[in-house]
Amino acid sequence: MALGSMASVQIGLGASTGLFDRVGPAGSAWLRLAFAAVFFVALARPRIRSLPRADVGWSLLLGVVTGFMTVLFVEAIARIPLATATALEFLGPLGVAVLRRSGRWGLLWPALALAGVLALTSPWEGGTDLLGVAFALGAGVCWGAYILLTQRVGERLPGVQGLAISMPAAMVAVAVVGLPQAAAGLSFEVVWQAALLALLLPVVPFTLELMALRRLPSAVFGVLMCLEPAISLVVGIVLLGQIPGPVQAVGIVLVCLAGVGAVRPQVASQPPATAPAAHEAGAAPEPEVPGDRIRSGS
């Protein structure tokens, strides 16, 4: 289920590039967020007035971060290969994991990740799209903030109540850049394609991750999610014909290894997931690892 979730995310991102020429990167992201917002609101039917204001506020902030994370990432993959953008974005949650752990090996993983970034971007060649790199790194910062906000919201609101509030907020937050692009090329074909893509990302991945987290400790799940840059590499090759050079491939491997190294010690210290009822009751797993997140558009 975890692998299926990652595959759905990367296939959804790769397939989204087909809409870029008609509604732009930000427009395609906004349409996916809009359909996802409708889905989660219809599913959870949040009663905002009955919820504490602080909880609603954190959920709205989560939505704003989600919206910018989504738009920044699609703007990145419009300029640089999918695998490169995914690996660069992954530095955000990797940074959160490194900051939350201690030990003599703690500084090794950022160094390994930095080596991976240098291999991916090859700044000595001068041909890298710096704006695309900046967008991917910005998405990574948002992803790191998303992890922290998801933890707070997940502790306070049951089930998908937080998502039912944050997804509409995400749609509104990026409407200023996404809606004009989407409106310029809107058609019936674009609408139904965007609706299908919203199922690939984030509806299906969220469902699969939720089911996987009922069966796996979050640390084990996080180690599995460190494979996502590698999965994005395969999707980029198959769907987009983006074949990396040997140096870029090494960079992706280094980033994956840095992620595994940063979260691996948590696996031994975390007990097996033997009580799925906690998740069924709405208790969210603590997102202390790079991949431990609820998908909402990136």
XYZ file of C-alpha atoms in Angstrom:
298
model
C 0.000 0.000 0.000
C 2.860 2.377 0.802
C 4.531 1.600 -2.516
C 1.201 2.005 -4.299
C 0.770 5.398 -2.675
C 4.179 6.592 -3.844
C 3.576 5.264 -7.333
C 0.209 7.033 -7.507
C 1.779 10.327 -6.431
C 4.564 10.182 -8.985
C 2.312 8.963 -11.814
C -0.140 11.730 -10.965
C 2.648 14.312 -11.091
C 4.016 12.935 -14.338
C 0.562 12.846 -15.930
C -0.148 16.408 -14.744
C 2.521 17.737 -17.080
C 0.144 17.009 -19.950
C -2.068 19.881 -18.747
C 0.740 22.417 -18.464
C 0.402 23.633 -22.063
C -3.341 24.243 -21.659
C -3.777 25.559 -18.117
C -0.202 26.106 -16.944
C 1.568 24.366 -14.029
C -0.136 26.456 -11.339
C -3.492 26.079 -13.087
C -3.235 22.295 -13.150
C -2.287 22.259 -9.451
C -5.187 24.544 -8.556
C -7.688 22.331 -10.385
C -6.432 19.232 -8.543
C -6.684 21.042 -5.217
C -10.215 22.186 -6.068
C -11.443 18.677 -6.838
C -9.669 17.265 -3.769
C -11.281 19.963 -1.613
C -14.734 19.005 -2.888
C -14.029 15.335 -2.187
C -12.784 15.772 1.380
C -15.508 18.273 2.309
C -18.164 15.879 0.992
C -16.531 13.003 2.891
C -15.992 14.676 6.264
C -18.588 17.474 6.262
C -16.683 19.523 8.843
C -18.703 21.531 11.339
C -16.329 24.438 11.698
C -18.458 26.374 14.172
C -18.337 23.503 16.660
C -14.535 23.214 16.519
C -12.103 25.228 18.681
C -10.886 28.343 16.890
C -7.243 27.427 17.455
C -7.712 24.065 15.740
C -9.440 25.699 12.787
C -6.618 28.247 12.599
C -3.906 25.590 12.485
C -5.864 23.693 9.821
C -6.161 26.837 7.707
C -2.425 27.478 8.057
C -1.794 23.883 7.014
C -3.906 24.548 3.944
C -1.909 27.636 3.001
C 1.356 25.704 3.295
C -0.140 22.818 1.302
C -1.231 25.131 -1.482
C 2.173 26.751 -1.862
C 3.929 23.380 -1.613
C 1.780 22.070 -4.460
C 2.218 25.055 -6.770
C 5.941 25.417 -6.131
C 6.511 21.762 -6.935
C 4.582 21.737 -10.209
C 6.399 24.903 -11.243
C 9.633 23.033 -10.498
C 8.778 19.967 -12.591
C 7.822 22.274 -15.454
C 11.489 23.335 -15.548
C 13.600 20.436 -14.261
C 13.248 16.611 -14.399
C 10.696 15.012 -12.072
C 13.287 12.884 -10.251
C 15.547 15.878 -9.636
C 12.671 17.973 -8.302
C 11.479 15.155 -6.028
C 14.948 14.602 -4.595
C 15.396 18.333 -3.946
C 11.948 18.609 -2.336
C 12.788 15.619 -0.159
C 15.452 17.732 1.579
C 12.690 19.507 3.524
C 11.393 16.517 5.496
C 14.932 15.153 5.662
C 15.931 18.331 7.475
C 13.068 17.863 9.949
C 14.179 14.274 10.612
C 17.807 15.318 11.131
C 16.847 18.098 13.551
C 14.752 15.649 15.577
C 17.471 13.085 16.090
C 20.745 13.091 17.936
C 23.908 11.037 17.914
C 27.338 11.120 16.395
C 26.039 10.147 12.956
C 23.537 13.015 12.856
C 25.719 15.313 10.734
C 26.645 12.618 8.216
C 23.234 12.561 6.555
C 23.039 16.295 5.705
C 26.526 16.011 4.203
C 25.431 13.005 2.152
C 22.312 14.867 1.044
C 24.399 17.899 0.058
C 26.622 15.682 -2.080
C 23.470 14.321 -3.695
C 22.185 17.835 -4.435
C 25.476 18.831 -6.023
C 25.369 15.716 -8.190
C 21.768 16.413 -9.186
C 22.215 20.065 -10.074
C 25.815 19.931 -11.382
C 26.382 23.683 -10.805
C 29.842 23.421 -12.377
C 28.218 22.773 -15.764
C 26.153 25.966 -15.686
C 23.168 24.419 -17.498
C 20.846 23.914 -14.527
C 17.578 25.841 -14.446
C 18.156 27.744 -11.208
C 14.543 28.902 -11.003
C 13.353 25.297 -11.166
C 15.824 24.345 -8.422
C 14.616 27.280 -6.303
C 10.978 26.199 -6.753
C 11.835 22.610 -5.720
C 13.743 23.777 -2.640
C 10.874 26.113 -1.742
C 8.492 23.154 -2.000
C 10.853 21.253 0.311
C 10.673 24.022 2.921
C 6.881 23.905 2.695
C 6.951 20.103 3.028
C 9.005 20.395 6.220
C 6.501 22.910 7.618
C 3.678 20.650 6.440
C 5.017 17.779 8.544
C 5.046 19.894 11.695
C 1.580 21.344 11.033
C 0.123 17.936 10.178
C 1.322 16.645 13.521
C -0.409 19.478 15.371
C -3.640 19.228 13.393
C -3.680 15.422 13.529
C -3.403 15.503 17.312
C -6.354 17.878 17.630
C -8.853 16.847 14.958
C -10.136 13.313 14.272
C -10.223 11.513 10.955
C -9.960 13.739 7.898
C -11.538 16.778 9.548
C -8.246 18.633 9.260
C -7.979 17.850 5.547
C -11.579 18.877 4.978
C -10.633 22.334 6.290
C -7.100 22.597 4.913
C -7.835 21.521 1.343
C -10.335 24.352 0.624
C -7.870 26.732 2.285
C -5.131 25.458 -0.026
C -7.367 26.013 -3.033
C -8.135 29.591 -1.966
C -4.522 30.392 -1.002
C -3.133 29.729 -4.478
C -6.179 30.859 -6.460
C -4.467 34.168 -7.228
C -1.861 32.354 -9.350
C -3.691 29.140 -10.235
C -7.164 30.348 -11.164
C -6.104 32.797 -13.929
C -3.979 30.095 -15.573
C -6.756 27.503 -15.254
C -9.485 29.846 -16.529
C -7.478 30.750 -19.636
C -7.520 27.178 -20.959
C -10.581 25.693 -19.253
C -12.600 23.180 -21.245
C -14.677 20.080 -20.600
C -11.707 17.886 -21.508
C -9.429 19.721 -19.084
C -12.009 19.488 -16.282
C -12.487 15.726 -16.488
C -8.757 15.134 -16.849
C -8.088 17.272 -13.769
C -10.761 15.323 -11.873
C -9.057 12.024 -12.740
C -5.668 13.428 -11.792
C -7.087 14.533 -8.442
C -7.899 10.876 -7.780
C -4.280 9.944 -8.512
C -3.098 12.802 -6.327
C -4.138 13.234 -3.534
C -7.291 11.098 -3.050
C -5.943 7.591 -3.791
C -2.522 8.151 -2.130
C -4.190 9.450 1.036
C -6.406 6.377 1.242
C -3.527 3.972 0.650
C -1.266 5.727 3.156
C -3.984 5.712 5.790
C -4.470 1.973 5.316
C -0.706 1.339 5.306
C -0.199 3.310 8.506
C -2.781 1.105 10.216
C -0.455 -1.847 9.600
C 3.054 -0.345 9.835
C 4.914 1.651 12.487
C 5.374 5.207 11.221
C 9.189 4.866 11.282
C 9.061 1.783 9.036
C 6.668 3.631 6.784
C 9.103 6.550 6.674
C 11.976 4.329 5.566
C 9.799 2.991 2.741
C 8.930 6.535 1.702
C 12.636 7.292 1.297
C 12.320 5.296 -1.927
C 10.135 7.993 -3.450
C 12.954 9.803 -5.319
C 13.869 6.475 -6.903
C 10.242 5.845 -7.898
C 10.075 9.322 -9.405
C 13.152 8.419 -11.457
C 11.373 5.381 -12.929
C 8.188 7.370 -13.631
C 10.219 10.143 -15.234
C 11.905 7.653 -17.555
C 8.722 5.750 -18.489
C 6.179 8.588 -18.763
C 8.303 11.601 -19.620
C 11.378 10.140 -21.268
C 13.607 11.917 -18.738
C 16.729 9.756 -18.614
C 19.264 11.064 -16.076
C 22.984 10.948 -16.608
C 25.211 8.817 -14.375
C 26.032 11.746 -12.067
C 22.356 12.650 -11.580
C 21.486 9.001 -10.874
C 24.188 8.894 -8.195
C 22.738 12.083 -6.703
C 19.295 10.504 -6.368
C 20.810 7.446 -4.670
C 22.706 9.669 -2.210
C 19.552 11.575 -1.261
C 17.664 8.289 -0.734
C 20.482 6.929 1.443
C 20.558 10.141 3.469
C 16.833 9.802 4.142
C 17.110 6.158 5.201
C 20.094 6.941 7.426
C 18.277 9.803 9.129
C 15.190 7.761 10.064
C 16.548 4.198 10.378
C 17.328 4.403 14.135
C 13.659 5.107 14.841
C 12.602 1.742 13.426
C 14.321 -0.268 16.150
C 12.917 1.939 18.898
C 9.315 1.969 17.684
C 6.963 -0.911 18.598
C 4.988 -2.691 15.873
C 1.620 -1.259 14.852
C -0.661 -3.718 16.622
C -3.565 -1.402 17.380
C -5.089 -0.120 14.142
C -8.104 1.091 16.080
C -6.117 4.168 17.066
C -5.955 5.284 13.451
C -9.547 4.309 12.830
C -10.523 6.581 15.704
C -8.722 9.449 14.014
C -5.415 9.492 15.871
C -2.729 10.639 13.477
C 0.745 9.094 13.535
C 3.474 11.466 14.567
C 5.183 12.644 11.362
C 8.752 12.511 12.588
C 10.162 10.959 9.456
C 10.589 12.271 5.919
C 7.800 10.286 4.333
C 5.349 10.292 7.217
C 2.751 12.664 5.858
C -0.802 12.725 4.603
C -0.718 13.537 0.916
C -2.447 16.724 -0.052
C -1.134 17.592 -3.444
C 2.664 16.998 -3.549
